[in-house]
Short mmCIF file of C-alpha atoms and ligand atoms in Angstrom, two decimals:
data_model
loop_
_atom_site.label_atom_id
_atom_site.label_comp_id
_atom_site.label_asym_id
_atom_site.label_seq_id
_atom_site.Cartn_x
_atom_site.Cartn_y
_atom_site.Cartn_z
CA UNK A 134 28.76 13.04 6.11
CA UNK A 135 27.33 9.66 5.15
CA UNK A 136 23.75 9.87 3.84
CA UNK A 137 21.16 7.87 5.79
CA UNK A 138 19.93 4.81 3.93
CA UNK A 139 17.61 3.70 6.75
CA UNK A 140 14.05 3.01 5.70
CA UNK A 141 10.97 2.32 7.78
CA UNK A 142 9.04 0.03 5.46
CA UNK A 143 5.62 -0.97 6.84
CA UNK A 144 7.01 -0.58 10.33
CA UNK A 145 9.98 -2.80 9.51
CA UNK A 146 13.32 -1.14 10.17
CA UNK A 147 15.58 -1.65 7.15
CA UNK A 148 19.29 -0.71 7.12
CA UNK A 149 18.97 0.20 3.46
CA UNK A 150 16.40 -0.09 0.66
CA UNK A 151 18.00 -3.08 -1.15
CA UNK A 152 16.13 -6.39 -0.84
CA UNK A 153 16.60 -9.73 -2.56
CA UNK A 154 13.93 -10.63 -5.13
CA UNK A 155 11.94 -13.79 -4.55
CA UNK A 156 13.27 -16.97 -6.13
CA UNK A 157 16.71 -15.63 -6.97
CA UNK A 158 18.26 -16.02 -3.52
CA UNK A 159 17.07 -19.48 -2.49
CA UNK A 160 15.51 -19.70 0.96
CA UNK A 161 17.76 -16.81 1.91
CA UNK A 162 20.52 -18.20 4.16
CA UNK A 163 22.50 -20.30 1.65
CA UNK A 164 24.86 -17.53 0.56
CA UNK A 165 25.96 -16.61 4.09
CA UNK A 166 29.53 -17.74 3.30
CA UNK A 167 29.73 -15.47 0.26
CA UNK A 168 28.33 -12.16 1.51
CA UNK A 169 27.43 -10.66 4.92
CA UNK A 170 23.69 -11.13 4.63
CA UNK A 171 22.94 -8.86 7.58
CA UNK A 172 24.06 -5.91 5.46
CA UNK A 173 21.03 -6.32 3.18
CA UNK A 174 17.84 -4.32 3.66
CA UNK A 175 15.76 -7.51 3.86
CA UNK A 176 15.63 -11.00 2.41
CA UNK A 177 12.63 -12.07 0.36
CA UNK A 178 12.56 -15.87 0.19
CA UNK A 179 11.68 -17.99 -2.80
CA UNK A 180 7.95 -18.63 -3.07
CA UNK A 181 6.60 -21.17 -0.58
CA UNK A 182 3.49 -23.24 -1.23
CA UNK A 183 1.37 -25.47 1.04
CA UNK A 184 2.74 -28.74 -0.35
CA UNK A 185 6.24 -29.39 -1.72
CA UNK A 186 6.62 -28.81 -5.47
CA UNK A 187 9.19 -30.35 -7.81
CA UNK A 188 8.92 -27.51 -10.30
CA UNK A 189 9.02 -27.79 -14.08
CA UNK A 190 11.18 -30.08 -16.19
CA UNK A 191 14.61 -28.94 -17.41
CA UNK A 192 15.61 -26.78 -19.22
CA UNK A 193 14.21 -24.13 -16.88
CA UNK A 194 16.61 -21.26 -17.59
CA UNK A 195 17.74 -19.65 -20.84
CA UNK A 196 19.89 -16.63 -21.54
CA UNK A 197 18.57 -13.92 -23.86
CA UNK A 198 19.97 -10.52 -24.88
CA UNK A 199 20.48 -8.48 -21.70
CA UNK A 200 18.46 -10.85 -19.60
CA UNK A 201 17.19 -14.34 -18.99
CA UNK A 202 14.08 -16.52 -19.15
CA UNK A 203 13.02 -18.86 -16.37
CA UNK A 204 10.36 -21.44 -15.81
CA UNK A 205 11.27 -22.81 -12.40
CA UNK A 206 7.65 -23.66 -11.61
CA UNK A 207 7.78 -22.66 -7.93
CA UNK A 208 9.98 -25.58 -6.85
CA UNK A 209 10.07 -25.57 -3.03
CA UNK A 210 9.93 -27.88 -0.05
CA UNK A 211 6.49 -26.79 1.19
CA UNK A 212 5.60 -24.62 4.15
CA UNK A 213 6.03 -27.21 6.92
CA UNK A 214 9.56 -28.19 5.92
CA UNK A 215 10.41 -24.52 5.29
CA UNK A 216 9.57 -23.66 8.89
CA UNK A 217 11.51 -26.63 10.27
CA UNK A 218 14.86 -25.79 8.69
CA UNK A 219 15.42 -22.88 6.28
CA UNK A 220 13.41 -20.41 8.37
CA UNK A 221 15.38 -21.24 11.49
CA UNK A 222 18.69 -20.76 9.68
CA UNK A 223 17.45 -17.58 8.05
CA UNK A 224 16.42 -16.19 11.41
CA UNK A 225 20.03 -16.41 12.60
CA UNK A 226 21.13 -14.04 9.82
CA UNK A 227 19.71 -11.06 11.67
CA UNK A 228 17.94 -9.36 8.78
CA UNK A 229 14.19 -8.77 8.24
CA UNK A 230 12.58 -11.77 6.55
CA UNK A 231 9.80 -11.46 3.99
CA UNK A 232 8.34 -14.78 2.90
CA UNK A 233 6.86 -15.13 -0.58
CA UNK A 234 3.67 -17.18 -0.74
CA UNK A 235 1.68 -18.74 -3.57
CA UNK A 236 -1.18 -21.13 -4.11
CA UNK A 237 -3.56 -22.23 -6.81
CA UNK A 238 -6.67 -21.37 -4.79
CA UNK A 239 -7.67 -18.66 -2.32
CA UNK A 240 -7.66 -21.22 0.47
CA UNK A 241 -4.11 -22.28 -0.29
CA UNK A 242 -2.87 -18.69 -0.06
CA UNK A 243 -4.76 -18.31 3.21
CA UNK A 244 -3.51 -21.56 4.72
CA UNK A 245 0.17 -20.90 3.93
CA UNK A 246 -0.06 -17.29 5.10
CA UNK A 247 -1.75 -18.32 8.34
CA UNK A 248 0.94 -20.87 9.16
CA UNK A 249 3.74 -18.40 8.34
CA UNK A 250 2.39 -15.28 9.94
CA UNK A 251 2.35 -16.81 13.42
CA UNK A 252 6.08 -17.58 13.20
CA UNK A 253 7.24 -14.51 15.05
CA UNK A 254 10.45 -14.18 13.01
CA UNK A 255 8.70 -13.14 9.80
CA UNK A 256 8.37 -9.42 9.11
CA UNK A 257 5.94 -9.60 6.17
CA UNK A 258 4.35 -11.86 3.59
CA UNK A 259 4.67 -11.21 -0.13
CA UNK A 260 1.87 -12.77 -2.16
CA UNK A 261 3.14 -13.96 -5.53
CA UNK A 262 0.05 -13.23 -7.63
CA UNK A 263 1.77 -13.79 -10.97
CA UNK A 264 1.38 -17.54 -11.00
CA UNK A 265 -1.46 -19.50 -12.61
CA UNK A 266 -4.62 -20.52 -10.72
CA UNK A 267 -6.30 -23.93 -11.05
CA UNK A 268 -7.68 -22.93 -14.46
CA UNK A 269 -4.12 -22.07 -15.59
CA UNK A 270 -5.05 -18.40 -15.77
CA UNK A 271 -2.58 -15.83 -14.37
CA UNK A 272 -4.11 -14.64 -11.09
CA UNK A 273 -3.38 -10.97 -11.81
CA UNK A 274 -5.59 -11.18 -14.90
CA UNK A 275 -8.60 -11.72 -12.66
CA UNK A 276 -9.16 -8.65 -10.46
CA UNK A 277 -11.95 -10.16 -8.31
CA UNK A 278 -9.64 -13.13 -7.55
CA UNK A 279 -6.74 -10.79 -6.67
CA UNK A 280 -9.05 -8.93 -4.35
CA UNK A 281 -10.39 -12.14 -2.81
CA UNK A 282 -6.92 -13.53 -2.09
CA UNK A 283 -5.68 -10.32 -0.48
CA UNK A 284 -8.83 -9.78 1.61
CA UNK A 285 -8.77 -13.33 2.94
CA UNK A 286 -5.04 -13.38 3.64
CA UNK A 287 -5.36 -10.05 5.45
CA UNK A 288 -8.00 -11.60 7.72
CA UNK A 289 -5.53 -14.22 8.99
CA UNK A 290 -2.18 -12.48 8.72
CA UNK A 291 -0.49 -11.02 11.77
CA UNK A 292 2.13 -9.30 9.60
CA UNK A 293 1.92 -6.83 6.70
CA UNK A 294 0.84 -8.27 3.35
CA UNK A 295 2.59 -7.24 0.14
CA UNK A 296 1.01 -8.02 -3.24
CA UNK A 297 3.54 -8.84 -5.96
CA UNK A 298 1.89 -8.09 -9.27
CA UNK A 299 2.35 -9.22 -12.84
CA UNK A 300 3.29 -6.40 -15.23
CA UNK A 301 1.45 -8.06 -18.11
CA UNK A 302 -1.90 -6.31 -17.68
CA UNK A 303 -3.53 -3.51 -19.61
CA UNK A 304 -3.48 -1.08 -16.70
CA UNK A 305 -0.98 -1.73 -13.91
CA UNK A 306 -2.26 1.26 -11.90
CA UNK A 307 -5.77 -0.21 -11.87
CA UNK A 308 -4.38 -3.56 -10.67
CA UNK A 309 -2.31 -1.85 -7.96
CA UNK A 310 -5.37 0.12 -6.86
CA UNK A 311 -7.37 -3.11 -6.68
CA UNK A 312 -4.66 -4.57 -4.40
CA UNK A 313 -4.72 -1.46 -2.22
CA UNK A 314 -8.52 -1.46 -1.99
CA UNK A 315 -8.45 -5.12 -0.95
CA UNK A 316 -6.20 -4.20 1.96
CA UNK A 317 -2.65 -4.86 0.70
CA UNK A 318 -0.09 -2.98 2.78
CA UNK A 319 2.30 -2.59 -0.16
CA UNK A 320 2.80 -3.78 -3.73
CA UNK A 321 5.85 -5.18 -5.51
CA UNK A 322 6.14 -3.99 -9.09
CA UNK A 323 6.77 -6.11 -10.86
CA UNK A 324 7.29 -9.76 -11.62
CA UNK A 325 8.70 -11.17 -14.89
CA UNK A 326 7.26 -10.70 -18.41
CA UNK A 327 5.99 -13.73 -20.36
CA UNK A 328 8.47 -14.50 -23.15
CA UNK A 329 10.05 -17.31 -25.17
CA UNK A 330 13.19 -18.19 -27.09
CA UNK A 331 14.17 -20.76 -29.69
CA UNK A 332 17.52 -22.48 -30.21
CA UNK A 333 18.06 -22.29 -33.94
CA UNK A 334 21.01 -24.73 -33.79
CA UNK A 335 18.73 -27.52 -32.58
CA UNK A 336 15.35 -26.17 -33.75
CA UNK A 337 14.10 -26.58 -30.18
CA UNK A 338 12.46 -24.30 -27.67
CA UNK A 339 14.92 -23.11 -25.05
CA UNK A 340 12.52 -23.79 -22.16
CA UNK A 341 10.72 -27.04 -21.37
CA UNK A 342 7.44 -25.18 -20.98
CA UNK A 343 8.04 -23.18 -24.21
CA UNK A 344 7.17 -19.90 -22.49
CA UNK A 345 8.68 -18.50 -19.29
CA UNK A 346 9.28 -15.24 -17.46
CA UNK A 347 11.78 -12.68 -18.71
CA UNK A 348 13.96 -10.81 -16.21
CA UNK A 349 17.20 -8.85 -16.11
CA UNK A 350 18.42 -5.55 -17.57
CA UNK A 351 16.13 -5.77 -20.62
CA UNK A 352 12.95 -5.37 -18.52
CA UNK A 353 14.02 -2.38 -16.43
CA UNK A 354 12.40 0.43 -18.48
CA UNK A 355 9.08 -1.44 -18.55
CA UNK A 356 9.15 -2.08 -14.80
CA UNK A 357 10.11 1.52 -14.02
CA UNK A 358 7.07 2.55 -16.04
CA UNK A 359 4.89 0.25 -13.92
CA UNK A 360 6.10 1.97 -10.74
CA UNK A 361 5.59 5.41 -12.29
CA UNK A 362 1.97 4.64 -13.27
CA UNK A 363 1.03 2.93 -10.00
CA UNK A 364 2.59 5.62 -7.78
CA UNK A 365 0.19 8.14 -9.29
CA UNK A 366 -2.83 6.11 -8.22
CA UNK A 367 -1.99 4.43 -4.91
CA UNK A 368 -0.99 5.54 -1.42
CA UNK A 369 0.65 2.34 -0.18
CA UNK A 370 4.42 1.85 -0.58
CA UNK A 371 5.95 0.16 -3.62
CA UNK A 372 8.84 -2.31 -3.88
CA UNK A 373 10.42 -1.59 -7.27
CA UNK A 374 11.71 -4.66 -9.08
CA UNK A 375 12.92 -5.55 -12.56
CA UNK A 376 16.34 -5.38 -14.15
CA UNK A 377 18.15 -3.60 -11.34
CA UNK A 378 21.91 -4.11 -11.71
CA UNK A 379 23.38 -0.89 -10.28
CA UNK A 380 22.73 1.82 -7.73
CA UNK A 381 21.66 4.08 -10.59
CA UNK A 382 19.04 1.54 -11.65
CA UNK A 383 17.72 1.34 -8.08
CA UNK A 384 17.45 5.12 -7.88
CA UNK A 385 15.48 5.24 -11.14
CA UNK A 386 12.78 3.16 -9.45
CA UNK A 387 12.90 5.24 -6.28
CA UNK A 388 12.74 8.59 -8.07
CA UNK A 389 9.42 7.60 -9.63
CA UNK A 390 7.96 6.24 -6.41
CA UNK A 391 9.47 2.99 -5.13
CA UNK A 392 10.21 3.13 -1.38
CA UNK A 393 12.62 0.20 -1.64
CA UNK A 394 13.84 -2.13 -4.42
CA UNK A 395 14.41 -5.83 -4.88
CA UNK A 396 17.18 -7.30 -7.02
CA UNK A 397 16.89 -10.67 -8.75
CA UNK A 398 18.82 -11.71 -11.87
CA UNK A 399 21.82 -9.50 -11.09
CA UNK A 400 22.33 -11.37 -7.82
CA UNK A 401 22.35 -14.68 -9.72
CA UNK A 402 25.35 -13.41 -11.68
CA UNK A 403 27.07 -12.18 -8.52
CA UNK A 404 25.48 -12.11 -5.04
CA UNK A 405 27.97 -9.37 -4.13
CA UNK A 406 26.11 -7.07 -6.54
CA UNK A 407 23.45 -6.54 -3.86
CA UNK A 408 25.92 -4.88 -1.51
CA UNK A 409 27.65 -3.03 -4.32
CA UNK A 410 24.27 -1.54 -5.21
CA UNK A 411 23.91 -0.31 -1.60
CA UNK A 412 27.35 1.29 -1.84
CA UNK A 413 26.57 2.87 -5.22
CA UNK A 414 23.31 4.38 -3.91
CA UNK A 415 25.19 5.86 -0.98
CA UNK A 416 27.85 7.31 -3.30
CA UNK A 417 25.32 8.97 -5.61
CA UNK A 418 23.40 10.51 -2.68
CA UNK A 419 26.67 11.82 -1.26
CA UNK A 420 27.65 13.38 -4.61
CA UNK A 421 24.27 15.09 -4.76
CA UNK A 422 24.40 16.15 -1.09
CA UNK A 423 21.17 14.31 -0.35
CA UNK A 424 21.24 13.40 3.33
CA UNK A 425 18.39 10.93 3.49
CA UNK A 426 17.30 8.28 0.96
CA UNK A 427 13.66 8.87 1.90
CA UNK A 428 13.81 12.33 0.29
CA UNK A 429 14.13 10.94 -3.21
CA UNK A 430 11.11 8.62 -3.17
CA UNK A 431 8.74 9.87 -5.88
CA UNK A 432 10.79 13.07 -6.31
CA UNK A 433 10.25 13.05 -10.08
CA UNK A 434 6.73 11.72 -10.11
CA UNK A 435 4.81 14.72 -8.85
CA UNK A 436 2.60 15.70 -11.77
CA UNK A 437 -0.36 13.60 -12.82
CA UNK A 438 0.32 11.92 -16.14
CA UNK A 439 -1.40 13.69 -19.06
CA UNK A 440 -2.28 10.46 -20.86
C1 FMN B 211 15.31 -17.96 -11.53
C2 FMN B 211 14.19 -17.07 -11.07
C3 FMN B 211 13.28 -17.57 -10.15
C4 FMN B 211 12.23 -16.75 -9.71
N1 FMN B 211 11.34 -17.24 -8.79
C5 FMN B 211 10.38 -16.42 -8.29
C6 FMN B 211 9.52 -16.88 -7.25
O1 FMN B 211 9.64 -18.00 -6.74
N2 FMN B 211 8.56 -16.01 -6.81
C7 FMN B 211 8.41 -14.74 -7.31
O2 FMN B 211 7.53 -14.00 -6.85
N3 FMN B 211 9.23 -14.28 -8.28
C8 FMN B 211 10.20 -15.09 -8.77
N4 FMN B 211 11.07 -14.61 -9.73
C9 FMN B 211 10.91 -13.22 -10.21
C10 FMN B 211 11.87 -12.28 -9.47
O3 FMN B 211 11.60 -12.23 -8.09
C11 FMN B 211 11.78 -10.86 -10.05
O4 FMN B 211 10.48 -10.36 -9.83
C12 FMN B 211 12.09 -10.82 -11.53
O5 FMN B 211 13.14 -11.69 -11.84
C13 FMN B 211 12.46 -9.40 -11.99
O6 FMN B 211 13.59 -8.92 -11.32
P1 FMN B 211 15.08 -9.02 -11.92
O7 FMN B 211 15.02 -8.48 -13.32
O8 FMN B 211 15.92 -8.21 -10.98
O9 FMN B 211 15.44 -10.47 -11.93
C14 FMN B 211 12.11 -15.42 -10.21
C15 FMN B 211 13.04 -14.94 -11.13
C16 FMN B 211 14.07 -15.75 -11.56
C17 FMN B 211 15.07 -15.18 -12.54
#
């Protein structure tokens, strides 16, 4: 018998626990000719801001061992244009839509979330809290600001609010707890890791902004650790994210507490990977005679960590 991959995530009915990761799947509808998008668990859009953004100068992407660096700079068409076209096309796909939101101030987060949450086709909002604020400080490094953004977005949002956190903090569990206490309905763990690379042929930095975010297979063990630590402290569900390339990778995150996963860099290499991951999860559960994916969430993460 086929195992059940259905997940009820924040009241959203997902066919399976595999989501796209923000920023690696465009606005979400563009790849409809390449893969059947309605077979995904949900689509998380690229981050949308109040005003359009051109993003950073090229080069914005660089390959590194087992992964990549990016410094896209939140390029997007702004919330108004997003609602006019991409959202309408995305809605026709027939899959739950989670829209990623960012801003440089609390008010910007609130304004974008307010506009989006009344579009009745959106299932949830994911707050990208890993970007810099007006003072160029990463939002997640300022717990009162994280709390303020979540509390204020929750006041205006008609849909669940997910906080996507930066892994580059001293204590990820404390940050996740702060998000929970502020009213977040779930957390995504985690975003990219600050990193840099140099081209020794040209003696130049590989990214226009010198530093960028590292993603791909090389970050997986660090991101799994984030989920492990946070799961021990919080009660809200976790979206596991970072370096997932296979069904086995996805299950690693779920075994330590992720309810669902999102896949980024691997889908840039091949969008089909997303559906192959779904198939691989199903195959592993079948081999282990596990009838329902929900049974494995946190299965390994039962004891409180000694350290
Ligand atoms: C090219 C690129 C663009 C990204 N853009 C965003 C974004 O707009 N918003 C966001 O929250 N995360 C963004 N991310 C981070 C991913 O959503 C994801 O958290 C990260 O890449 C780790 O997952 P992965 O190793 O599966 O790629 C981006 C990542 C990449 C590689």
